[in-house]
Coordinates of C-alpha atoms in Angstrom, one line a residue:
M26 CA 0.0 0.0 0.0
K27 CA 1.6 3.2 -1.2
R28 CA 2.0 6.1 1.2
G29 CA 3.1 9.7 0.6
P30 CA 2.7 9.4 -3.1
V31 CA 0.9 6.2 -2.1
L32 CA -1.9 7.7 -0.1
K33 CA -4.2 7.0 -3.0
A34 CA -4.4 3.4 -1.7
I35 CA -6.4 4.5 1.3
A36 CA -8.1 7.6 -0.1
G37 CA -10.3 9.0 2.6
A38 CA -8.8 6.8 5.3
V39 CA -5.7 8.5 6.6
A40 CA -3.3 11.2 5.4
A41 CA -0.9 12.4 8.0
V42 CA 2.2 14.6 8.5
S43 CA 5.3 13.6 10.3
V44 CA 5.7 15.3 13.7
L45 CA 6.9 14.4 17.1
T46 CA 5.5 16.3 20.1
A47 CA 5.6 16.1 23.8
C48 CA 2.2 14.5 23.7
G49 CA 3.7 11.2 23.0
A50 CA 2.5 8.2 20.9
N51 CA -0.9 7.8 22.5
D52 CA -3.1 10.2 24.5
P53 CA -6.6 8.9 24.9
S54 CA -8.0 11.9 26.8
P55 CA -5.7 14.9 27.1
S56 CA -8.4 17.1 28.6
G57 CA -9.0 14.7 31.5
G58 CA -12.1 12.6 31.9
S59 CA -12.8 9.3 30.2
V60 CA -14.4 8.2 26.9
K61 CA -18.0 7.1 27.3
P62 CA -20.6 5.8 24.8
G63 CA -22.7 8.3 23.0
G64 CA -22.5 11.5 21.0
T65 CA -21.5 12.3 17.5
L66 CA -17.9 12.2 16.2
Y67 CA -16.7 14.3 13.3
L68 CA -13.9 13.2 10.9
L69 CA -12.4 16.0 8.8
S70 CA -11.1 14.9 5.4
D71 CA -9.6 16.6 2.4
A72 CA -10.6 13.6 0.2
P73 CA -13.7 14.2 -2.0
S74 CA -15.1 10.7 -1.3
Q75 CA -15.3 7.9 1.2
Q76 CA -15.3 4.3 -0.2
Y77 CA -17.8 2.0 1.6
D78 CA -17.8 -0.8 -1.1
P79 CA -15.5 -3.4 0.3
A80 CA -14.5 -4.7 -3.1
K81 CA -13.3 -1.3 -4.1
S82 CA -11.6 -0.4 -0.8
S83 CA -8.0 -0.5 0.3
N84 CA -8.7 0.6 3.9
L85 CA -6.6 -0.9 6.6
V86 CA -8.4 -2.8 9.4
V87 CA -8.0 0.2 11.8
T88 CA -9.5 2.8 9.5
S89 CA -13.0 3.9 8.4
L90 CA -14.2 0.9 6.5
S91 CA -14.3 -1.1 9.8
F92 CA -17.1 1.1 11.0
V93 CA -19.5 -0.5 8.6
H94 CA -17.9 -3.8 7.5
R95 CA -16.5 -6.8 9.3
R96 CA -14.1 -9.3 7.8
L97 CA -13.2 -12.9 8.6
T98 CA -10.2 -11.8 10.7
S99 CA -9.0 -8.6 12.3
W100 CA -6.0 -7.1 14.2
K101 CA -5.3 -6.5 17.8
V102 CA -3.4 -3.2 18.0
A103 CA -1.8 -1.8 21.2
P104 CA 0.9 0.7 21.9
G105 CA 4.3 -0.7 22.3
Q106 CA 3.3 -4.2 21.0
D107 CA 3.5 -6.0 17.7
T108 CA 0.1 -6.2 16.1
T109 CA -1.4 -9.7 16.2
I110 CA -4.2 -11.4 14.2
V111 CA -7.5 -12.1 15.9
P112 CA -10.9 -13.4 14.8
D113 CA -13.6 -11.1 13.5
L114 CA -16.6 -12.8 11.8
A115 CA -14.8 -16.1 12.2
T116 CA -14.5 -18.2 15.4
D117 CA -10.7 -18.4 14.9
T118 CA -8.0 -17.1 12.6
G119 CA -8.3 -19.9 10.1
R120 CA -7.3 -23.6 10.0
P121 CA -4.7 -24.5 7.4
S122 CA -4.4 -28.0 5.9
D123 CA -2.9 -29.6 2.8
D124 CA 0.5 -27.8 3.7
G125 CA -1.2 -24.4 3.6
K126 CA -3.1 -24.8 0.3
T127 CA -6.5 -25.2 2.0
W128 CA -7.8 -22.8 4.7
T129 CA -11.1 -23.3 6.6
F130 CA -13.0 -20.7 8.6
T131 CA -16.2 -21.1 10.6
L132 CA -18.5 -18.1 11.2
K133 CA -19.7 -17.1 14.7
D134 CA -23.3 -17.5 15.8
N135 CA -25.8 -14.7 15.7
L136 CA -24.2 -12.6 13.0
K137 CA -26.6 -10.2 11.3
Y138 CA -26.6 -7.5 8.7
S139 CA -28.0 -4.0 9.2
D140 CA -31.2 -5.2 7.5
G141 CA -31.6 -7.9 10.1
T142 CA -30.9 -10.9 7.8
P143 CA -28.3 -13.5 8.9
I144 CA -24.7 -13.4 7.6
K145 CA -23.9 -16.6 5.8
A146 CA -20.7 -18.2 4.5
E147 CA -22.0 -17.8 0.9
D148 CA -22.1 -14.1 1.5
V149 CA -18.4 -14.0 2.2
K150 CA -17.9 -16.0 -1.0
W151 CA -20.2 -13.6 -3.0
G152 CA -18.3 -10.6 -1.7
L153 CA -15.0 -12.0 -2.9
E154 CA -16.5 -13.0 -6.2
R155 CA -17.7 -9.4 -6.7
S156 CA -14.1 -8.2 -6.3
F157 CA -13.1 -10.0 -9.6
A158 CA -15.7 -8.1 -11.6
A159 CA -14.2 -5.2 -13.6
P160 CA -16.7 -2.6 -12.2
F161 CA -15.6 -3.4 -8.7
S162 CA -11.9 -3.3 -9.1
G163 CA -9.5 -0.9 -7.3
G164 CA -9.4 -2.7 -3.9
L165 CA -6.6 -4.8 -2.4
S166 CA -6.1 -7.9 -4.5
Y167 CA -3.7 -10.2 -2.6
H168 CA -6.4 -12.9 -2.8
K169 CA -7.1 -12.9 -6.5
D170 CA -4.2 -14.8 -8.1
L171 CA -4.3 -17.3 -5.2
L172 CA -8.0 -18.1 -5.9
S173 CA -7.9 -17.6 -9.7
P174 CA -4.4 -18.1 -11.2
G175 CA -4.0 -15.7 -14.1
L176 CA -7.2 -14.0 -13.0
A177 CA -9.2 -16.1 -15.3
Y178 CA -12.3 -15.6 -13.2
K179 CA -14.2 -12.4 -14.1
G180 CA -16.8 -12.2 -11.4
P181 CA -20.3 -13.5 -10.8
F182 CA -22.4 -11.1 -13.0
D183 CA -21.6 -12.5 -16.4
G184 CA -23.6 -15.7 -16.6
G185 CA -23.7 -16.2 -12.8
K186 CA -20.5 -18.1 -12.6
E187 CA -19.2 -19.2 -9.2
L188 CA -15.6 -19.3 -8.1
D189 CA -15.0 -23.0 -7.5
T190 CA -11.9 -22.4 -5.3
I191 CA -14.2 -21.1 -2.5
Q192 CA -16.5 -23.7 -1.0
T193 CA -19.4 -23.2 1.4
P194 CA -20.5 -26.7 2.6
D195 CA -23.0 -25.1 5.0
E196 CA -24.1 -21.7 6.2
K197 CA -21.2 -21.2 8.6
T198 CA -18.3 -22.9 6.9
I199 CA -16.1 -21.4 4.2
V200 CA -13.2 -23.3 2.6
F201 CA -10.5 -21.7 0.4
K202 CA -8.6 -23.9 -2.0
L203 CA -5.5 -21.9 -3.0
S204 CA -3.4 -22.4 -6.0
R205 CA -0.3 -22.8 -3.8
P206 CA 0.6 -22.9 -0.1
Y207 CA 0.3 -19.5 1.5
G208 CA 1.1 -19.0 5.2
D209 CA -0.4 -15.4 5.4
W210 CA -3.9 -16.3 4.2
N211 CA -5.3 -15.6 7.6
W212 CA -3.8 -12.1 7.3
I213 CA -5.2 -11.7 3.8
A214 CA -8.6 -12.6 5.2
S215 CA -8.5 -9.3 7.1
T216 CA -8.5 -7.2 3.9
P217 CA -11.7 -5.5 2.7
A218 CA -12.8 -7.9 0.1
F219 CA -13.4 -10.5 2.8
A220 CA -16.4 -8.5 4.1
P221 CA -19.7 -10.2 3.4
V222 CA -22.2 -8.9 0.9
P223 CA -25.6 -10.6 0.8
K224 CA -25.6 -13.1 -2.1
G225 CA -27.1 -11.5 -5.2
K226 CA -26.8 -7.9 -3.9
G227 CA -24.3 -5.3 -4.9
A228 CA -24.6 -5.4 -8.6
E229 CA -25.0 -1.7 -8.9
P230 CA -21.7 0.3 -9.3
N231 CA -22.7 2.7 -6.5
Y232 CA -23.4 0.0 -4.0
G233 CA -20.9 1.6 -1.6
D234 CA -23.1 4.7 -1.3
R235 CA -25.6 2.7 0.8
P236 CA -24.2 -0.8 1.5
I237 CA -25.8 -3.5 3.6
T238 CA -23.4 -3.5 6.6
S239 CA -22.1 -6.0 9.0
G240 CA -20.3 -3.6 11.4
P241 CA -21.6 -1.5 14.2
Y242 CA -22.7 1.3 11.9
Q243 CA -24.7 1.7 8.7
V244 CA -24.7 4.5 6.1
E245 CA -27.6 6.9 6.7
K246 CA -26.4 9.6 4.2
Y247 CA -23.6 9.8 1.6
E248 CA -23.0 12.8 -0.6
R249 CA -19.7 12.9 -2.5
G250 CA -17.7 16.0 -1.7
K251 CA -19.8 16.9 1.3
E252 CA -20.6 14.4 3.9
A253 CA -21.0 10.7 4.9
R254 CA -23.1 10.1 8.0
L255 CA -23.0 6.8 9.9
V256 CA -25.6 5.7 12.5
R257 CA -25.8 2.6 14.6
N258 CA -26.6 -0.7 13.1
P259 CA -29.3 -2.0 15.5
H260 CA -28.5 -5.7 14.6
W261 CA -24.8 -5.5 15.4
D262 CA -24.1 -7.7 18.4
R263 CA -21.3 -6.4 20.7
R264 CA -20.9 -9.9 22.1
T265 CA -19.6 -11.2 18.8
D266 CA -17.1 -8.4 18.2
D267 CA -14.0 -7.9 20.4
T268 CA -12.2 -5.4 18.3
R269 CA -14.7 -2.5 17.9
A270 CA -15.6 -0.2 20.8
A271 CA -18.4 1.4 18.8
N272 CA -18.5 4.3 21.3
P273 CA -20.3 7.1 19.3
D274 CA -23.9 7.0 18.3
A275 CA -23.1 8.7 15.0
I276 CA -20.0 9.4 12.9
V277 CA -19.9 12.2 10.4
T278 CA -17.1 12.5 7.8
Q279 CA -16.9 15.9 6.3
L280 CA -15.5 15.5 2.9
G281 CA -13.6 17.8 0.5
Q282 CA -12.3 20.1 3.3
D283 CA -9.3 22.3 2.6
T284 CA -6.3 21.2 4.7
S285 CA -5.5 24.6 6.0
V286 CA -9.2 25.0 7.1
I287 CA -9.0 21.6 8.9
S288 CA -5.9 22.6 10.7
K289 CA -7.4 26.0 11.8
R290 CA -10.7 24.5 12.9
L291 CA -8.9 22.0 15.1
I292 CA -6.5 24.5 16.5
D293 CA -9.4 26.8 17.4
D294 CA -11.2 23.9 19.0
S295 CA -14.8 25.3 19.2
G296 CA -18.3 23.9 18.8
N297 CA -18.5 20.5 17.0
D298 CA -14.8 20.7 16.2
Q299 CA -14.1 19.8 19.8
A300 CA -15.4 16.4 18.9
A301 CA -13.5 16.2 15.6
F302 CA -10.4 14.3 14.3
G303 CA -8.2 15.5 11.4
I304 CA -7.9 12.7 8.9
S305 CA -5.6 15.0 6.9
F306 CA -3.6 18.2 7.3
A307 CA -0.5 19.2 5.4
S308 CA 1.9 22.1 5.5
P309 CA 4.9 22.8 7.7
A310 CA 3.4 26.3 8.3
Q311 CA 0.3 24.7 9.8
L312 CA 2.4 22.4 11.9
A313 CA 4.4 25.4 13.2
Q314 CA 1.1 26.9 14.3
I315 CA 0.2 23.8 16.2
Q316 CA 3.5 23.7 17.9
A317 CA 3.1 27.3 19.0
N318 CA -0.3 26.6 20.5
P319 CA -0.1 24.7 23.9
S320 CA -3.7 23.5 23.6
A321 CA -3.3 22.2 20.1
K322 CA 0.1 20.7 20.8
S323 CA -1.4 18.7 23.6
R324 CA -3.9 17.2 21.2
L325 CA -1.3 16.1 18.6
V326 CA -0.8 12.3 18.7
T327 CA 2.2 10.7 17.1
S328 CA 3.2 7.3 15.9
E329 CA 6.5 5.5 16.9
S330 CA 7.4 4.9 13.3
G331 CA 5.7 4.4 9.9
A332 CA 6.0 3.9 6.2
L333 CA 9.4 3.3 4.5
A334 CA 10.5 6.2 2.4
Y335 CA 12.9 5.0 -0.2
L336 CA 14.8 5.8 -3.5
S337 CA 14.3 3.1 -6.2
L338 CA 17.1 2.5 -8.6
N339 CA 16.1 1.2 -12.1
T340 CA 18.0 -2.1 -12.2
Q341 CA 17.3 -2.5 -15.9
R342 CA 18.4 0.9 -17.2
G343 CA 21.8 2.1 -18.3
K344 CA 24.7 2.0 -15.9
L345 CA 22.3 1.1 -13.0
T346 CA 22.2 -2.5 -14.3
D347 CA 25.6 -2.8 -12.5
P348 CA 25.2 -3.6 -8.7
Q349 CA 28.5 -1.9 -8.0
V350 CA 27.2 1.3 -9.4
R351 CA 24.0 1.0 -7.5
K352 CA 25.8 0.5 -4.2
A353 CA 27.4 3.9 -4.6
F354 CA 24.0 5.4 -4.1
Q355 CA 23.8 3.9 -0.6
Y356 CA 26.7 6.2 0.4
A357 CA 25.9 9.2 -1.8
V358 CA 22.4 9.9 -0.3
N359 CA 22.2 12.3 2.6
K360 CA 19.5 10.9 4.8
A361 CA 19.9 13.6 7.3
A362 CA 19.1 16.2 4.6
Y363 CA 16.1 14.1 3.6
Q364 CA 14.8 14.2 7.2
V365 CA 15.1 18.0 7.2
A366 CA 13.3 18.3 3.8
S367 CA 10.5 16.0 5.2
A368 CA 9.6 17.8 8.4
G369 CA 12.3 20.3 9.5
N370 CA 14.5 18.0 11.5
A371 CA 15.3 14.4 12.2
Q372 CA 13.1 14.0 15.2
L373 CA 10.0 15.3 13.4
A374 CA 10.6 13.3 10.2
G375 CA 11.3 9.8 11.5
D376 CA 14.3 7.5 12.1
I377 CA 16.8 6.7 9.4
A378 CA 16.0 3.5 7.6
T379 CA 18.4 0.7 6.8
T380 CA 16.0 -2.2 6.2
L381 CA 13.1 -2.9 3.9
I382 CA 11.0 -4.5 6.6
T383 CA 9.4 -1.7 8.7
P384 CA 9.3 -1.5 12.5
G385 CA 6.3 -3.2 14.2
I386 CA 6.5 -6.3 12.0
A387 CA 7.0 -9.5 14.0
G388 CA 10.3 -11.2 13.3
R389 CA 11.9 -8.0 11.8
E390 CA 15.7 -7.8 12.2
Q391 CA 17.5 -4.5 12.4
F392 CA 20.7 -4.4 10.3
D393 CA 22.8 -2.1 8.2
L394 CA 24.7 -3.4 5.1
Y395 CA 26.1 0.0 4.3
P396 CA 27.1 1.7 7.6
T397 CA 27.8 5.3 7.2
K398 CA 27.0 8.7 8.7
P399 CA 23.5 10.1 8.4
E400 CA 25.0 12.7 6.0
G401 CA 26.3 9.9 3.8
D402 CA 29.9 9.5 2.4
P403 CA 30.3 11.1 -1.1
E404 CA 33.9 10.1 -1.3
K405 CA 33.1 6.4 -0.7
A406 CA 30.4 6.8 -3.4
K407 CA 32.9 8.2 -5.8
Q408 CA 35.3 5.4 -5.0
L409 CA 32.7 2.8 -5.8
L410 CA 31.8 4.5 -9.1
A411 CA 35.5 4.7 -10.1
E412 CA 35.9 1.0 -9.4
A413 CA 32.9 0.4 -11.6
G414 CA 34.6 2.3 -14.5
L415 CA 32.9 5.6 -13.9
P416 CA 35.7 7.9 -12.6
N417 CA 33.8 11.0 -13.7
G418 CA 30.6 9.9 -12.1
L419 CA 27.2 9.7 -13.7
D420 CA 25.3 12.3 -15.8
G421 CA 21.8 12.6 -17.3
L422 CA 19.8 10.6 -14.8
V423 CA 16.1 11.3 -14.4
L424 CA 14.4 11.1 -11.0
A425 CA 10.6 10.8 -11.0
T426 CA 8.4 11.7 -8.0
K427 CA 5.0 13.1 -7.1
N428 CA 4.3 16.8 -7.1
E429 CA 2.6 16.6 -3.7
N430 CA 3.2 16.0 0.0
S431 CA 6.6 18.0 -0.2
F432 CA 8.1 15.3 -2.5
P433 CA 9.6 17.8 -4.9
E434 CA 11.5 19.4 -1.9
K435 CA 12.6 15.9 -0.7
A436 CA 13.7 15.1 -4.3
A437 CA 15.7 18.2 -4.3
A438 CA 17.6 17.1 -1.2
I439 CA 18.3 13.8 -2.9
Q440 CA 19.5 15.6 -6.0
A441 CA 21.9 17.8 -4.1
A442 CA 23.3 14.9 -2.2
L443 CA 23.9 12.9 -5.3
A444 CA 25.6 15.8 -6.9
R445 CA 28.3 15.8 -4.2
A446 CA 29.2 12.3 -5.4
G447 CA 29.3 13.3 -9.1
I448 CA 25.9 11.9 -9.9
K449 CA 23.9 14.5 -11.8
V450 CA 20.1 14.1 -11.7
T451 CA 17.1 16.0 -13.2
I452 CA 13.9 15.9 -11.2
K453 CA 10.6 15.2 -13.0
A454 CA 7.7 15.9 -10.7
L455 CA 4.4 14.3 -11.9
D456 CA 0.8 14.5 -10.8
E457 CA -0.6 11.3 -9.3
D458 CA -2.3 10.0 -12.5
T459 CA 0.7 10.7 -14.6
Y460 CA 3.0 9.1 -12.1
T461 CA 0.9 6.0 -12.0
S462 CA 0.7 5.8 -15.7
E463 CA 4.4 6.5 -16.5
V464 CA 6.0 4.7 -13.5
D465 CA 3.8 1.9 -12.3
T466 CA 1.9 1.0 -15.5
K467 CA 4.9 1.3 -17.8
G468 CA 7.3 -0.1 -15.3
L469 CA 9.7 2.9 -15.0
S470 CA 10.9 2.4 -18.5
D471 CA 11.7 6.1 -19.0
F472 CA 13.2 6.9 -15.5
D473 CA 16.4 6.0 -13.7
L474 CA 15.2 6.8 -10.2
T475 CA 11.9 7.2 -8.3
L476 CA 11.3 8.6 -4.8
T477 CA 8.3 7.2 -3.0
S478 CA 7.2 5.4 0.2
W479 CA 5.4 2.3 1.3
Q480 CA 3.3 1.1 4.2
P481 CA 2.4 -2.6 4.2
D482 CA -1.3 -3.6 4.0
I483 CA -0.9 -6.3 6.6
P484 CA 1.5 -6.7 9.6
S485 CA 3.6 -9.2 7.7
A486 CA 7.0 -8.9 6.1
N487 CA 5.4 -10.5 3.1
A488 CA 3.6 -7.1 2.4
N489 CA 6.9 -5.3 2.8
I490 CA 8.8 -7.4 0.2
Q491 CA 6.6 -9.1 -2.3
P492 CA 4.7 -6.1 -3.8
L493 CA 7.9 -4.1 -4.3
F494 CA 10.4 -6.8 -5.4
Q495 CA 8.7 -9.8 -7.1
S496 CA 9.3 -9.7 -10.8
T497 CA 5.6 -10.1 -11.5
E498 CA 5.0 -6.6 -10.0
I499 CA 7.0 -4.8 -12.7
G500 CA 4.6 -2.6 -14.7
N501 CA 0.9 -3.2 -15.3
G502 CA 0.1 -1.2 -12.1
G503 CA 2.6 -3.1 -9.9
Y504 CA 4.9 -1.3 -7.5
N505 CA 8.2 -2.9 -8.4
E506 CA 9.6 0.5 -9.4
S507 CA 13.2 -0.7 -9.3
R508 CA 12.3 -3.3 -11.9
Y509 CA 14.1 -5.8 -9.8
N510 CA 14.0 -9.1 -11.6
N511 CA 15.9 -11.8 -9.8
P512 CA 14.8 -15.4 -10.2
E513 CA 16.4 -16.5 -7.0
A514 CA 14.5 -13.7 -5.1
D515 CA 11.3 -14.8 -6.8
R516 CA 11.9 -18.3 -5.6
L517 CA 12.6 -17.2 -2.1
I518 CA 9.5 -15.1 -2.0
T519 CA 7.3 -18.0 -3.0
E520 CA 9.1 -20.2 -0.5
A521 CA 8.6 -17.7 2.3
Q522 CA 4.9 -17.2 1.4
A523 CA 4.4 -21.0 1.6
T524 CA 5.8 -21.2 5.1
I525 CA 3.0 -21.7 7.6
D526 CA 5.0 -21.3 10.8
P527 CA 5.3 -17.5 11.4
A528 CA 8.7 -17.7 13.1
A529 CA 10.2 -19.8 10.3
A530 CA 8.6 -17.5 7.7
A531 CA 10.0 -14.4 9.4
K532 CA 13.6 -15.7 9.1
K533 CA 13.1 -16.2 5.4
W534 CA 11.7 -12.7 4.9
V535 CA 14.8 -11.3 6.8
E536 CA 17.0 -13.3 4.4
L537 CA 15.2 -11.6 1.5
D538 CA 15.5 -8.2 3.1
K539 CA 19.3 -8.7 3.2
K540 CA 19.5 -10.2 -0.3
I541 CA 17.6 -7.4 -2.0
L542 CA 19.5 -4.7 -0.2
G543 CA 22.7 -6.6 -1.0
D544 CA 21.7 -6.1 -4.7
S545 CA 21.1 -2.4 -3.9
A546 CA 17.7 -2.3 -5.7
V547 CA 16.6 0.6 -3.5
V548 CA 18.1 3.0 -0.9
P549 CA 16.0 3.0 2.4
L550 CA 15.7 6.6 3.6
I551 CA 13.6 7.0 6.8
Y552 CA 10.7 5.3 8.6
T553 CA 8.3 8.2 8.5
R554 CA 6.3 9.2 11.6
N555 CA 2.6 10.1 11.4
S556 CA 0.8 12.6 13.6
F557 CA -2.9 13.4 14.1
L558 CA -4.6 16.5 15.5
H559 CA -8.0 16.2 17.3
G560 CA -10.4 18.3 19.3
S561 CA -10.5 18.5 23.1
K562 CA -13.5 16.2 23.5
F563 CA -12.2 13.6 21.2
G564 CA -10.6 10.6 22.9
N565 CA -9.0 7.2 22.5
V566 CA -6.6 8.2 19.7
V567 CA -4.4 5.2 20.0
I568 CA -1.5 4.2 17.6
G569 CA 0.2 0.8 17.9
R570 CA 3.5 -0.2 16.5
F571 CA 1.8 -1.1 13.3
P572 CA 0.2 0.5 11.4
A573 CA 1.3 4.1 12.0
Y574 CA -2.4 5.3 11.9
A575 CA -4.9 5.9 14.7
D576 CA -7.2 3.0 15.4
H577 CA -10.6 4.4 14.4
R578 CA -12.3 1.5 16.0
Q579 CA -11.5 2.8 19.5
F580 CA -12.6 6.5 19.0
G581 CA -15.0 8.1 21.4
L582 CA -16.0 11.3 23.1
V583 CA -14.6 12.4 26.4
Q584 CA -17.5 13.0 28.8

């Protein structure tokens, strides 16, 4: 899931700015008092829309989709702890068999939709089948090739075809027959497409405007660019749901808000804005205002870590096909300057990164294959280039990045650092659609470098490594922007994915982390921190080690 330039993947869920304040990582009720059930919460978003169709959504478990839709599994998130998998609609987190090619789940008793009808196993199957239909694309798709190799299945609406790899022998049992062993299937079952949709429903493209819901809330009103209003689902049973506090009586998301207006409203902290949470705010100038206001500063909640910001090196283009040349970039980059360009200083931006697997992922190993100063070592970079036959450095490289979220400024910091080592780069800042088309769809064919960031979709190293470095992810909308094509790495990825034991799998992912960095496909920069501003009556803003986003499921009003 892309972040920074990758925020499109959770549009309307979370967009944050890196800041570290005295408030700390979690501050449930800075104004004193405790969170109690009742009242109306307000979420302020600069996004024009909120996606409530699970097939089209890329929302993380902890963000807004979980208000209205449950999934087979969920996450337990807590400060200072690794995130773990827990049941949601299912009685457990899945039972693997056939060496991990078959997974079986059983639904809990007394599960009902917002219209009062029972939730059945066939509805989970139907919801997944919908996700294969072209009109309902755009959501997370980890499940698709595992259930339909080559994506031969095209959905249930053309001739009413069923997906035979999903079996529902009775109303409570659902069995997945995967194309290959896959140890993370229970994590994949927490992604949006595993939310049930009543069989036969949801054929209309705007189903997400008024879906039939399984979570504690239902959509009362949705108006693109203006407002989404959620009210309680009277048929949701708290006894079947251990992950959602469902504190407020209503949740109103105000859409299409200007980021400067959001920031000012929350700083001023008056009226309904006392019960509001800023899903997005942007500029360093606004952050300076927050830091200068003691009340606002006390209401800024910050993550321990976050997405990996990194520089991709096109391993299939020009001199960058030589690993020795690519290794020079590990020393040429000034990560300290990148921190300053990101948020003013190192503490605000996030810690310097040296691994691909991000903090908060169980089994992660901290290492540094290219130890150097935060400012880099341009002389070492020049030495490596000379040893690779480039005593005069490199010229004519093109660096692509987004023209938003201060990425042009961060790209300029990269450009200046590389120049010290004799590497001359031209920056090409692109709007989001052009970036997606030119970089991800075409596979970086016209660029030497890209600057971007990545937050995994699930708390597994699988989601750190596979989407960015498997050869199948080059072009066609994939995120392998380094065009890294290594048959041995592909084999190790498949082997790690097939490993059922989490500890054994973690060791294999660490091996891949070291292998890919040994090939210098990318330069890790920082693990970006995320911060969120909220009103004085808004409580339970909690951020765990993963993900670096507030857990919406726990929100409530301080009474």
